Tab-separated table of C-alpha atoms in Angstrom:
chain	number	residue	atom	x	y	z
A	328	UNK	CA	-0.029	0.143	0.018
A	329	UNK	CA	1.475	3.290	-1.158
A	330	UNK	CA	-0.838	6.457	-1.040
A	331	UNK	CA	-0.322	9.253	-3.589
A	332	UNK	CA	-2.304	12.124	-4.880
A	333	UNK	CA	-2.718	12.672	-8.727
A	334	UNK	CA	-3.707	16.237	-9.791
A	335	UNK	CA	-4.974	16.987	-13.053
A	336	UNK	CA	-3.547	20.432	-14.035
A	337	UNK	CA	-5.697	20.708	-17.062
A	338	UNK	CA	-8.692	20.703	-14.902
A	339	UNK	CA	-7.547	22.778	-11.969
A	340	UNK	CA	-8.943	26.157	-12.020
A	341	UNK	CA	-7.173	27.481	-8.985
A	342	UNK	CA	-10.627	28.192	-6.986
A	343	UNK	CA	-8.860	27.462	-3.541
A	344	UNK	CA	-11.534	25.214	-2.417
A	345	UNK	CA	-8.976	22.621	-1.548
A	346	UNK	CA	-7.220	25.138	0.571
A	347	UNK	CA	-10.385	26.212	2.503
A	348	UNK	CA	-11.631	22.572	2.919
A	349	UNK	CA	-7.983	21.759	4.319
A	350	UNK	CA	-8.446	24.694	6.822
A	351	UNK	CA	-11.591	23.681	7.974
A	352	UNK	CA	-11.137	20.044	8.252
A	353	UNK	CA	-7.849	20.316	10.007
A	354	UNK	CA	-8.271	23.696	12.150
A	355	UNK	CA	-5.388	25.148	10.352
A	356	UNK	CA	-4.384	28.432	12.130
A	357	UNK	CA	-5.208	31.865	10.479
A	358	UNK	CA	-2.477	32.967	8.182
A	359	UNK	CA	-0.966	29.366	7.707
A	360	UNK	CA	-1.405	26.886	4.783
A	361	UNK	CA	-1.155	23.144	4.750
A	362	UNK	CA	-1.966	23.280	0.930
A	363	UNK	CA	-1.883	26.216	-1.476
A	364	UNK	CA	-2.069	27.084	-5.089
A	365	UNK	CA	0.650	27.841	-7.481
A	366	UNK	CA	0.014	29.618	-10.769
A	367	UNK	CA	2.960	28.757	-13.144
A	368	UNK	CA	2.909	30.893	-16.396
A	369	UNK	CA	5.400	30.251	-19.103
A	370	UNK	CA	6.066	31.594	-22.528
A	371	UNK	CA	5.886	34.843	-24.443
A	372	UNK	CA	2.791	36.906	-25.557
A	373	UNK	CA	0.472	35.644	-27.323
A	374	UNK	CA	1.979	32.158	-26.913
A	375	UNK	CA	1.611	32.088	-23.181
A	376	UNK	CA	0.744	28.920	-20.926
A	377	UNK	CA	-0.395	28.478	-17.423
A	378	UNK	CA	-0.165	25.493	-15.258
A	379	UNK	CA	-2.362	25.694	-11.876
A	380	UNK	CA	-1.194	23.460	-9.172
A	381	UNK	CA	-2.594	22.752	-5.914
A	382	UNK	CA	0.463	21.904	-3.767
A	383	UNK	CA	1.139	20.546	-0.361
A	384	UNK	CA	3.649	18.040	1.484
A	385	UNK	CA	4.720	15.492	-1.148
A	386	UNK	CA	4.806	12.736	1.263
A	387	UNK	CA	8.284	11.586	-0.073
A	388	UNK	CA	9.601	8.046	-0.109
A	389	UNK	CA	13.075	9.565	0.707
A	390	UNK	CA	11.719	12.152	3.141
A	391	UNK	CA	14.428	14.201	4.748
A	392	UNK	CA	12.123	15.802	7.014
A	393	UNK	CA	11.846	12.215	8.588
A	394	UNK	CA	15.619	11.432	8.580
A	395	UNK	CA	16.759	14.775	10.203
A	396	UNK	CA	14.129	14.670	13.008
A	397	UNK	CA	16.148	14.238	16.417
A	398	UNK	CA	13.328	12.780	18.286
A	399	UNK	CA	11.412	10.492	15.796
A	400	UNK	CA	8.160	12.913	16.008
A	401	UNK	CA	8.333	13.043	12.293
A	402	UNK	CA	7.750	9.609	10.981
A	403	UNK	CA	6.178	7.554	8.119
A	404	UNK	CA	2.626	5.918	8.741
A	405	UNK	CA	1.350	2.935	6.804
A	406	UNK	CA	0.921	3.715	3.282
A	407	UNK	CA	3.905	6.132	3.143
A	408	UNK	CA	1.822	9.024	4.851
A	409	UNK	CA	4.466	11.415	6.695
A	410	UNK	CA	3.158	12.871	9.828
A	411	UNK	CA	4.342	14.625	13.074
A	412	UNK	CA	3.531	13.363	16.518
A	413	UNK	CA	2.765	16.959	18.184
A	414	UNK	CA	3.935	16.050	21.563
A	415	UNK	CA	7.108	14.437	20.472
A	416	UNK	CA	8.114	17.387	18.429
A	417	UNK	CA	10.516	19.941	20.196
A	418	UNK	CA	10.073	22.776	17.495
A	419	UNK	CA	13.785	22.614	16.499
A	420	UNK	CA	12.753	23.624	12.832
A	421	UNK	CA	15.196	20.960	11.234
A	422	UNK	CA	12.363	19.374	9.271
A	423	UNK	CA	11.331	22.824	7.843
A	424	UNK	CA	14.918	23.651	6.988
A	425	UNK	CA	15.226	20.178	5.272
A	426	UNK	CA	12.144	20.237	3.134
A	427	UNK	CA	12.828	21.240	-0.371
A	428	UNK	CA	9.249	22.283	-0.861
A	429	UNK	CA	9.135	24.391	2.248
A	430	UNK	CA	5.828	22.399	2.911
A	431	UNK	CA	5.926	22.489	6.728
A	432	UNK	CA	5.362	25.299	8.960
A	433	UNK	CA	5.606	25.827	12.776
A	434	UNK	CA	2.270	25.675	14.296
A	435	UNK	CA	1.492	28.710	16.667
A	436	UNK	CA	1.551	26.020	19.466
A	437	UNK	CA	5.105	25.531	18.682
A	438	UNK	CA	5.260	22.090	16.891
A	439	UNK	CA	5.825	21.341	13.178
A	440	UNK	CA	2.698	21.195	11.298
A	441	UNK	CA	1.992	19.977	7.711
A	442	UNK	CA	-0.304	18.151	5.419
A	443	UNK	CA	-1.375	14.754	6.580
A	444	UNK	CA	-3.295	13.467	3.636
A	445	UNK	CA	-6.226	13.827	6.104
A	446	UNK	CA	-4.796	10.481	7.696
A	447	UNK	CA	-7.875	10.608	10.160
A	448	UNK	CA	-10.189	10.515	7.300
A	449	UNK	CA	-8.259	7.992	5.185
A	450	UNK	CA	-8.043	5.508	8.153
A	451	UNK	CA	-11.974	5.847	8.121
A	452	UNK	CA	-11.773	4.873	4.475
A	453	UNK	CA	-12.697	8.262	2.928
A	454	UNK	CA	-10.879	10.710	0.946
A	455	UNK	CA	-8.601	13.832	2.219
A	456	UNK	CA	-10.844	16.804	2.515
A	457	UNK	CA	-9.206	18.577	-0.425
A	458	UNK	CA	-10.042	15.759	-2.790
A	459	UNK	CA	-13.604	15.572	-1.703
A	460	UNK	CA	-14.450	18.980	-2.254
A	461	UNK	CA	-12.849	19.603	-5.501
A	462	UNK	CA	-15.477	21.237	-7.995
A	463	UNK	CA	-13.796	20.006	-11.085
A	464	UNK	CA	-12.673	16.496	-9.754
A	465	UNK	CA	-9.161	17.396	-10.764
A	466	UNK	CA	-7.903	15.641	-7.430
A	467	UNK	CA	-7.369	11.895	-7.038
A	468	UNK	CA	-6.083	10.013	-4.085
A	469	UNK	CA	-5.426	6.331	-3.838
A	470	UNK	CA	-2.915	3.448	-3.741
A	471	UNK	CA	-0.333	3.399	-6.339
A	472	UNK	CA	0.568	-0.188	-5.284
A	473	UNK	CA	-2.673	-1.223	-6.810
A	474	UNK	CA	-2.514	-1.149	-10.514
A	475	UNK	CA	-6.335	-1.069	-10.757
A	476	UNK	CA	-6.742	1.972	-8.676
A	477	UNK	CA	-7.799	5.303	-10.278
A	478	UNK	CA	-4.297	6.940	-9.458
A	479	UNK	CA	-2.518	4.162	-11.164
A	480	UNK	CA	-4.666	3.928	-14.164
A	481	UNK	CA	-4.224	7.910	-14.560
A	482	UNK	CA	-0.433	7.796	-14.187
A	483	UNK	CA	-0.365	4.801	-16.767
A	484	UNK	CA	-2.750	6.851	-19.170
A	485	UNK	CA	-1.408	10.404	-18.963
A	486	UNK	CA	1.839	12.320	-18.954
A	487	UNK	CA	2.737	13.717	-15.559
A	488	UNK	CA	5.462	15.360	-13.563
A	489	UNK	CA	6.456	15.702	-10.018
A	490	UNK	CA	7.676	18.942	-8.358
A	491	UNK	CA	11.378	19.527	-7.946
A	492	UNK	CA	12.350	15.637	-9.000
A	493	UNK	CA	16.218	16.691	-8.876
A	494	UNK	CA	15.881	17.042	-5.049
A	495	UNK	CA	15.880	13.267	-5.047
A	496	UNK	CA	13.221	12.991	-2.317
A	497	UNK	CA	10.766	10.684	-4.438
A	498	UNK	CA	7.602	12.846	-4.072
A	499	UNK	CA	4.208	11.389	-4.091
A	500	UNK	CA	2.271	14.163	-5.522
A	501	UNK	CA	1.810	13.730	-9.346
A	502	UNK	CA	0.793	16.518	-11.857
A	503	UNK	CA	-1.039	15.342	-14.890
A	504	UNK	CA	-0.310	17.451	-17.890
B	321	UNK	CA	9.017	34.431	-19.426
B	322	UNK	CA	8.606	32.296	-16.574
B	323	UNK	CA	6.351	33.706	-13.669
B	324	UNK	CA	5.223	31.808	-10.591
B	325	UNK	CA	2.842	33.089	-8.035
B	326	UNK	CA	1.935	31.079	-4.833
B	327	UNK	CA	-0.981	31.670	-2.432
B	328	UNK	CA	0.978	30.241	0.391
B	329	UNK	CA	1.537	32.751	3.420
B	330	UNK	CA	3.155	30.611	6.067
B	331	UNK	CA	5.123	32.882	8.687
B	332	UNK	CA	8.779	32.701	8.704
B	333	UNK	CA	8.649	30.603	5.411
B	334	UNK	CA	7.156	32.990	2.892
B	335	UNK	CA	8.194	34.850	0.799
B	336	UNK	CA	11.674	33.703	2.031
B	337	UNK	CA	12.529	31.091	4.770
B	338	UNK	CA	13.813	32.800	7.866
B	339	UNK	CA	13.098	30.243	10.549
B	340	UNK	CA	16.534	30.394	12.350
B	341	UNK	CA	17.390	33.876	13.724
B	342	UNK	CA	20.232	34.887	16.031
B	343	UNK	CA	19.957	31.888	18.547
B	344	UNK	CA	21.323	29.174	16.009
B	345	UNK	CA	24.285	31.215	14.941
B	346	UNK	CA	25.171	31.928	18.476
B	347	UNK	CA	24.897	28.335	19.404
B	348	UNK	CA	27.117	27.121	16.434
B	349	UNK	CA	29.625	29.744	17.389
B	350	UNK	CA	29.618	28.776	21.076
B	351	UNK	CA	29.758	25.096	20.205
B	352	UNK	CA	32.825	25.580	17.777
B	353	UNK	CA	34.446	27.725	20.482
B	354	UNK	CA	34.156	25.074	23.041
B	355	UNK	CA	35.280	22.392	20.576
B	356	UNK	CA	38.425	24.437	19.880
B	357	UNK	CA	38.973	24.977	23.545
B	358	UNK	CA	38.562	21.438	24.385
B	359	UNK	CA	40.963	20.172	21.647
B	360	UNK	CA	43.831	22.740	22.614
B	361	UNK	CA	43.317	21.804	26.374
B	362	UNK	CA	43.080	18.144	25.406
B	363	UNK	CA	46.240	18.284	23.400
B	364	UNK	CA	48.425	19.963	26.246
B	365	UNK	CA	47.037	17.315	28.776
B	366	UNK	CA	47.897	14.637	26.591
B	367	UNK	CA	51.443	16.059	26.345
B	368	UNK	CA	51.674	16.444	30.223
B	369	UNK	CA	52.082	20.348	29.572
B	370	UNK	CA	49.459	21.596	31.882
B	371	UNK	CA	51.714	23.583	34.016
B	372	UNK	CA	53.207	25.683	31.351
B	373	UNK	CA	49.990	26.100	29.744
B	374	UNK	CA	47.874	27.163	32.771
B	375	UNK	CA	45.148	29.265	30.853
B	376	UNK	CA	44.612	26.733	28.334
B	377	UNK	CA	44.290	23.754	30.575
B	378	UNK	CA	42.929	25.122	33.776
B	379	UNK	CA	40.672	28.114	32.681
B	380	UNK	CA	39.398	26.812	29.452
B	381	UNK	CA	37.181	24.113	30.894
B	382	UNK	CA	35.443	26.732	32.973
B	383	UNK	CA	35.172	29.176	30.118
B	384	UNK	CA	34.107	26.099	28.055
B	385	UNK	CA	31.273	25.114	30.588
B	386	UNK	CA	29.957	28.624	30.572
B	387	UNK	CA	30.252	29.120	26.873
B	388	UNK	CA	28.383	25.776	25.797
B	389	UNK	CA	25.722	26.583	28.573
B	390	UNK	CA	25.084	29.864	27.012
B	391	UNK	CA	25.077	28.117	23.545
B	392	UNK	CA	22.483	25.719	24.829
B	393	UNK	CA	20.318	28.415	26.324
B	394	UNK	CA	20.257	29.817	22.972
B	395	UNK	CA	19.390	26.665	21.377
B	396	UNK	CA	16.438	26.223	23.938
B	397	UNK	CA	15.133	29.811	23.280
B	398	UNK	CA	15.031	28.553	19.577
B	399	UNK	CA	12.886	25.812	20.220
B	400	UNK	CA	9.036	26.310	19.126
B	401	UNK	CA	7.933	23.291	21.697
B	402	UNK	CA	10.036	23.952	24.613
B	403	UNK	CA	8.056	21.525	26.918
B	404	UNK	CA	9.099	18.694	24.688
B	405	UNK	CA	12.775	19.560	24.989
B	406	UNK	CA	13.438	16.382	27.034
B	407	UNK	CA	12.364	14.223	24.032
B	408	UNK	CA	15.997	14.862	22.704
B	409	UNK	CA	17.154	12.397	25.242
B	410	UNK	CA	14.457	9.672	24.920
B	411	UNK	CA	15.761	8.555	21.616
B	412	UNK	CA	18.766	8.328	19.296
B	413	UNK	CA	18.080	8.942	15.697
B	414	UNK	CA	21.043	7.492	13.759
B	415	UNK	CA	20.213	9.525	10.638
B	416	UNK	CA	19.742	12.966	12.474
B	417	UNK	CA	22.787	15.216	13.055
B	418	UNK	CA	20.640	17.134	15.522
B	419	UNK	CA	20.189	13.700	17.496
B	420	UNK	CA	24.085	13.167	17.446
B	421	UNK	CA	24.637	16.701	18.527
B	422	UNK	CA	22.218	16.208	21.432
B	423	UNK	CA	23.973	13.192	22.619
B	424	UNK	CA	27.617	14.923	22.033
B	425	UNK	CA	26.575	17.772	24.186
B	426	UNK	CA	25.312	15.407	26.815
B	427	UNK	CA	28.951	13.688	26.969
B	428	UNK	CA	30.648	17.010	26.648
B	429	UNK	CA	29.789	18.250	30.137
B	430	UNK	CA	31.401	15.247	32.091
B	431	UNK	CA	34.441	15.645	29.990
B	432	UNK	CA	34.782	19.333	30.877
B	433	UNK	CA	34.105	18.473	34.646
B	434	UNK	CA	36.817	15.899	34.481
B	435	UNK	CA	39.229	18.630	33.136
B	436	UNK	CA	38.134	21.022	35.713
B	437	UNK	CA	38.986	18.419	38.538
B	438	UNK	CA	42.665	19.243	37.782
B	439	UNK	CA	42.334	22.588	39.282
B	440	UNK	CA	38.994	23.148	40.780
B	441	UNK	CA	38.048	26.654	40.594
B	442	UNK	CA	36.431	28.858	43.175
B	443	UNK	CA	37.731	26.877	46.188
B	444	UNK	CA	35.250	23.992	45.209
B	445	UNK	CA	37.800	21.515	46.463
B	446	UNK	CA	37.421	22.601	49.954
B	447	UNK	CA	33.747	23.456	49.947
B	448	UNK	CA	32.885	20.078	48.423
B	449	UNK	CA	35.373	17.567	49.956
B	450	UNK	CA	34.214	14.795	47.474
B	451	UNK	CA	35.436	16.852	44.751
B	452	UNK	CA	38.531	17.802	46.580
B	453	UNK	CA	39.428	13.985	47.043
B	454	UNK	CA	38.630	13.270	43.543
B	455	UNK	CA	40.900	16.136	42.141
B	456	UNK	CA	43.779	15.149	44.569
B	457	UNK	CA	43.641	11.794	43.080
B	458	UNK	CA	43.315	12.720	39.298
B	459	UNK	CA	46.334	14.886	39.626
B	460	UNK	CA	48.570	12.218	40.879
B	461	UNK	CA	48.008	9.980	37.753
B	462	UNK	CA	49.504	11.258	34.767
B	463	UNK	CA	47.819	8.608	32.677
B	464	UNK	CA	44.371	9.620	33.828
B	465	UNK	CA	45.279	13.178	32.893
B	466	UNK	CA	46.257	11.933	29.476
B	467	UNK	CA	43.002	10.083	29.086
B	468	UNK	CA	41.058	13.107	30.126
B	469	UNK	CA	43.094	14.981	27.444
B	470	UNK	CA	42.308	12.444	24.766
B	471	UNK	CA	38.700	12.431	25.792
B	472	UNK	CA	38.344	16.139	25.460
B	473	UNK	CA	40.061	16.108	21.964
B	474	UNK	CA	37.965	13.508	20.430
B	475	UNK	CA	34.473	15.200	22.115
B	476	UNK	CA	35.766	18.696	21.000
B	477	UNK	CA	36.402	17.439	17.361
B	478	UNK	CA	33.018	15.596	17.255
B	479	UNK	CA	31.274	18.919	18.665
B	480	UNK	CA	33.048	20.975	16.066
B	481	UNK	CA	32.366	18.898	13.022
B	482	UNK	CA	28.856	18.172	14.165
B	483	UNK	CA	28.039	21.953	14.049
B	484	UNK	CA	28.988	22.057	10.542
B	485	UNK	CA	27.380	18.682	9.481
B	486	UNK	CA	23.962	19.967	10.919
B	487	UNK	CA	23.826	22.508	8.258
B	488	UNK	CA	25.270	20.548	5.551
B	489	UNK	CA	22.824	17.647	5.995
B	490	UNK	CA	19.957	19.643	5.210
B	491	UNK	CA	20.027	19.223	1.492
B	492	UNK	CA	16.992	21.519	0.826
B	493	UNK	CA	19.411	24.482	1.316
B	494	UNK	CA	21.875	24.473	-1.542
B	495	UNK	CA	24.192	27.036	0.103
B	496	UNK	CA	24.962	24.432	2.943
B	497	UNK	CA	25.248	21.254	0.565
B	498	UNK	CA	29.177	20.830	1.387
B	499	UNK	CA	30.397	18.330	3.719
B	500	UNK	CA	33.151	20.631	4.126
B	501	UNK	CA	31.246	22.694	6.473
B	502	UNK	CA	32.107	20.301	9.226
B	503	UNK	CA	35.800	20.833	8.777
B	504	UNK	CA	35.190	24.553	8.221
B	505	UNK	CA	33.494	24.958	11.434
B	506	UNK	CA	35.890	22.951	13.327
B	507	UNK	CA	38.736	25.034	12.146
B	508	UNK	CA	37.014	28.184	12.828
B	509	UNK	CA	36.305	26.775	16.342
B	510	UNK	CA	39.939	26.102	16.840
B	511	UNK	CA	40.834	29.400	15.555
B	512	UNK	CA	38.555	31.400	17.892
B	513	UNK	CA	39.359	29.329	20.651
B	514	UNK	CA	43.139	30.005	20.214
B	515	UNK	CA	42.378	33.862	20.087
B	516	UNK	CA	40.224	33.468	22.921
B	517	UNK	CA	42.922	31.955	25.177
B	518	UNK	CA	45.573	34.338	23.618
B	519	UNK	CA	43.280	37.155	24.852
B	520	UNK	CA	43.113	35.868	28.568
B	521	UNK	CA	46.445	34.282	28.802
B	522	UNK	CA	48.966	35.894	31.137
B	523	UNK	CA	52.066	33.892	30.250
B	524	UNK	CA	54.010	34.909	27.365
B	525	UNK	CA	55.157	31.400	26.455
B	526	UNK	CA	51.374	30.463	26.106
B	527	UNK	CA	50.380	33.527	24.316
B	528	UNK	CA	53.337	33.050	21.616
B	529	UNK	CA	52.296	29.473	21.223
B	530	UNK	CA	48.696	30.271	20.656
B	531	UNK	CA	49.243	33.218	18.267
B	532	UNK	CA	51.327	30.801	16.041
B	533	UNK	CA	48.708	28.421	16.306
B	534	UNK	CA	46.081	30.678	15.372
B	535	UNK	CA	47.973	31.745	12.246
B	536	UNK	CA	47.976	28.248	11.244
B	537	UNK	CA	44.245	27.788	11.647
B	538	UNK	CA	43.502	30.952	10.042
B	539	UNK	CA	45.652	29.886	7.043
B	540	UNK	CA	43.704	26.827	6.841
B	541	UNK	CA	40.320	28.314	7.400
B	542	UNK	CA	40.971	30.478	4.275
B	543	UNK	CA	41.948	27.551	2.272
B	544	UNK	CA	38.701	25.697	3.209
B	545	UNK	CA	36.690	28.747	2.449
B	546	UNK	CA	38.149	28.748	-0.919
B	547	UNK	CA	37.494	25.026	-1.309
B	548	UNK	CA	33.916	25.570	-0.115
B	549	UNK	CA	33.249	28.172	-3.034
B	550	UNK	CA	34.945	26.157	-5.668
B	551	UNK	CA	32.801	23.193	-4.659
B	552	UNK	CA	29.696	24.921	-5.044
B	553	UNK	CA	30.572	27.137	-8.177
B	554	UNK	CA	31.635	23.767	-9.977
B	555	UNK	CA	28.454	22.020	-8.853
B	556	UNK	CA	24.765	22.132	-10.292
B	557	UNK	CA	23.020	25.174	-11.423
B	558	UNK	CA	21.164	25.324	-8.005
B	559	UNK	CA	24.302	25.305	-6.095
B	560	UNK	CA	26.021	28.017	-8.462
B	561	UNK	CA	23.067	30.253	-7.744
B	562	UNK	CA	23.440	29.550	-4.040
B	563	UNK	CA	27.017	30.313	-3.720
B	564	UNK	CA	26.053	33.553	-5.812
B	565	UNK	CA	24.642	34.853	-2.713
B	566	UNK	CA	28.330	35.558	-1.468
B	567	UNK	CA	29.662	36.254	-5.061
B	568	UNK	CA	27.674	39.330	-5.729
B	569	UNK	CA	24.605	38.626	-3.920
B	570	UNK	CA	22.915	39.818	-0.807
B	571	UNK	CA	25.602	38.481	1.569
B	572	UNK	CA	28.782	39.418	-0.527
B	573	UNK	CA	29.626	42.422	1.683
B	574	UNK	CA	29.218	40.767	5.105
B	575	UNK	CA	31.255	37.664	3.931
B	576	UNK	CA	34.015	39.405	2.211
B	577	UNK	CA	34.504	42.598	4.394
B	578	UNK	CA	33.467	41.305	7.888
B	579	UNK	CA	34.617	37.478	7.835
B	580	UNK	CA	37.342	37.255	5.321
B	581	UNK	CA	38.942	40.666	5.508
B	582	UNK	CA	38.348	41.839	8.980
B	583	UNK	CA	37.937	38.336	10.675
B	584	UNK	CA	40.678	36.482	8.845
B	585	UNK	CA	43.219	38.541	6.603
B	586	UNK	CA	43.928	41.649	9.076
B	587	UNK	CA	44.198	39.353	12.151
B	588	UNK	CA	46.523	37.146	10.356
B	589	UNK	CA	48.625	40.024	9.405
B	590	UNK	CA	48.731	41.354	12.802
B	591	UNK	CA	49.375	38.031	14.618
B	592	UNK	CA	52.402	37.451	12.039
B	593	UNK	CA	53.753	40.730	12.919
B	594	UNK	CA	53.426	39.811	16.647
B	595	UNK	CA	55.088	36.481	16.503
B	596	UNK	CA	57.910	37.887	14.546
B	597	UNK	CA	58.291	40.599	17.312
B	598	UNK	CA	57.980	43.412	14.907
B	599	UNK	CA	54.857	44.631	16.970
B	600	UNK	CA	53.899	43.646	20.604
B	601	UNK	CA	51.013	41.198	21.148
B	602	UNK	CA	47.647	43.147	21.049
B	603	UNK	CA	44.062	42.016	21.791
B	604	UNK	CA	42.891	43.744	18.668
B	605	UNK	CA	43.788	40.750	16.451
B	606	UNK	CA	42.188	37.893	18.788
B	607	UNK	CA	38.881	40.077	19.025
B	608	UNK	CA	38.782	40.365	15.348
B	609	UNK	CA	39.075	36.652	14.957
B	610	UNK	CA	36.399	35.921	17.604
B	611	UNK	CA	33.878	38.473	16.266
B	612	UNK	CA	34.797	37.162	12.645
B	613	UNK	CA	34.133	33.421	13.707
B	614	UNK	CA	30.586	34.684	15.039
B	615	UNK	CA	29.743	36.725	11.867
B	616	UNK	CA	30.852	33.659	9.718
B	617	UNK	CA	27.898	31.645	11.488
B	618	UNK	CA	25.461	34.412	11.071
B	619	UNK	CA	26.295	34.777	7.385
B	620	UNK	CA	26.218	31.125	6.732
B	621	UNK	CA	22.901	30.522	8.624
B	622	UNK	CA	21.280	33.473	6.899
B	623	UNK	CA	22.651	32.682	3.259
B	624	UNK	CA	21.749	29.110	3.643
B	625	UNK	CA	18.074	29.901	4.602
B	626	UNK	CA	18.074	32.241	1.421
B	627	UNK	CA	18.993	29.494	-0.889
B	628	UNK	CA	16.313	27.148	-2.139
B	629	UNK	CA	15.147	24.675	-4.657
B	630	UNK	CA	11.818	26.679	-5.280
B	631	UNK	CA	11.507	28.780	-8.106
B	632	UNK	CA	8.958	30.936	-6.244
């Protein structure tokens, strides 16, 4: 079992419903983001192209935030979901410094905070909040180890890319192009 | 054209990462200084030269004890979740340099106390008879003294190297992606320690020896800085961009003027004149070395955090 998220950049309109859903579901403090939208514009007028991406922690296979954690607070759950045990975290910020995506932040209560793929919902057999609310159905969540899952089929049938693959962390958010 | 716009607004992350402020450079400086003092004191103890190197051997453990405590206090201030600080000592994470550092610091204290036993400060020997007895026994055994010296040297080297590896292991910050930082911070620690003892030592022999040693450490540090820059400039584009921060970028002036020129080259020149007896020994050079060592940490911590893989 290896969870991953597949996001169709051809369908994403950058409405930020995923951002609001995450904040509501996870009580994300005001002014902080576990997920966010990136507008990536390339080309020269009139030949311009724009990719809109919903970004978050990439739940990497080779997660530097986990290997640098001095207390074991940052760890990998079943299915490859990277999470933080809040009361074990000292707030040393090594994990924030080690993340090439800057996907973590220090919660006002002092511990490192980040996207959990809504682990509490996944354990109940439902989808992460951001995926559930997406009005264009551009977000997909599932098991990439299962060849018949939606995410595996999409990754086999479409072209895709990861964010910053050169950082070598083996991210598990895939963007369909 | 390539334009990126992000809606993320995380404090201390956006628009540029600045999570570690003054506390971490102060801690890294204190760690390096203590590492240097432990190695210098340990070296003299190992060679049984404690009597003609009084400041190095007898006062440095006390100065180290105070410095490392100040550094650890700064580290504590930096922690976001202070109530969990004890968690550092309930596990050992082999892949985490910070975990290694926590345990090295845990071992540094007894090593410093063992060194302090050679000449207990503040009349502690009479106030606490147990310590006095222990001290009397230790000073009678040259092999024990030499062992204390070796332990101090080993732990000092571990502490100094770890302060650099702590940064270099954080691969998300291209400016830090050089394992030579471990040796750079160790050498800088030795240099600042030699300068500090030179500043407080009363014996001419001791001052002369430390000034000569500091000249060597400064030259080595300059070479390492040169190699560090070559390493990044001949690496991938992301690393070239990162080292640009000190080669024309935001930290160019502070690095070249405060660290290299005022913190290394000028003191090197002054100390060279002092050891060749062309001028008298002056506290100016050691002070410049110490301040330069502190600014080095500030520049490296800030520049590292300013370097990123992200295009936005």
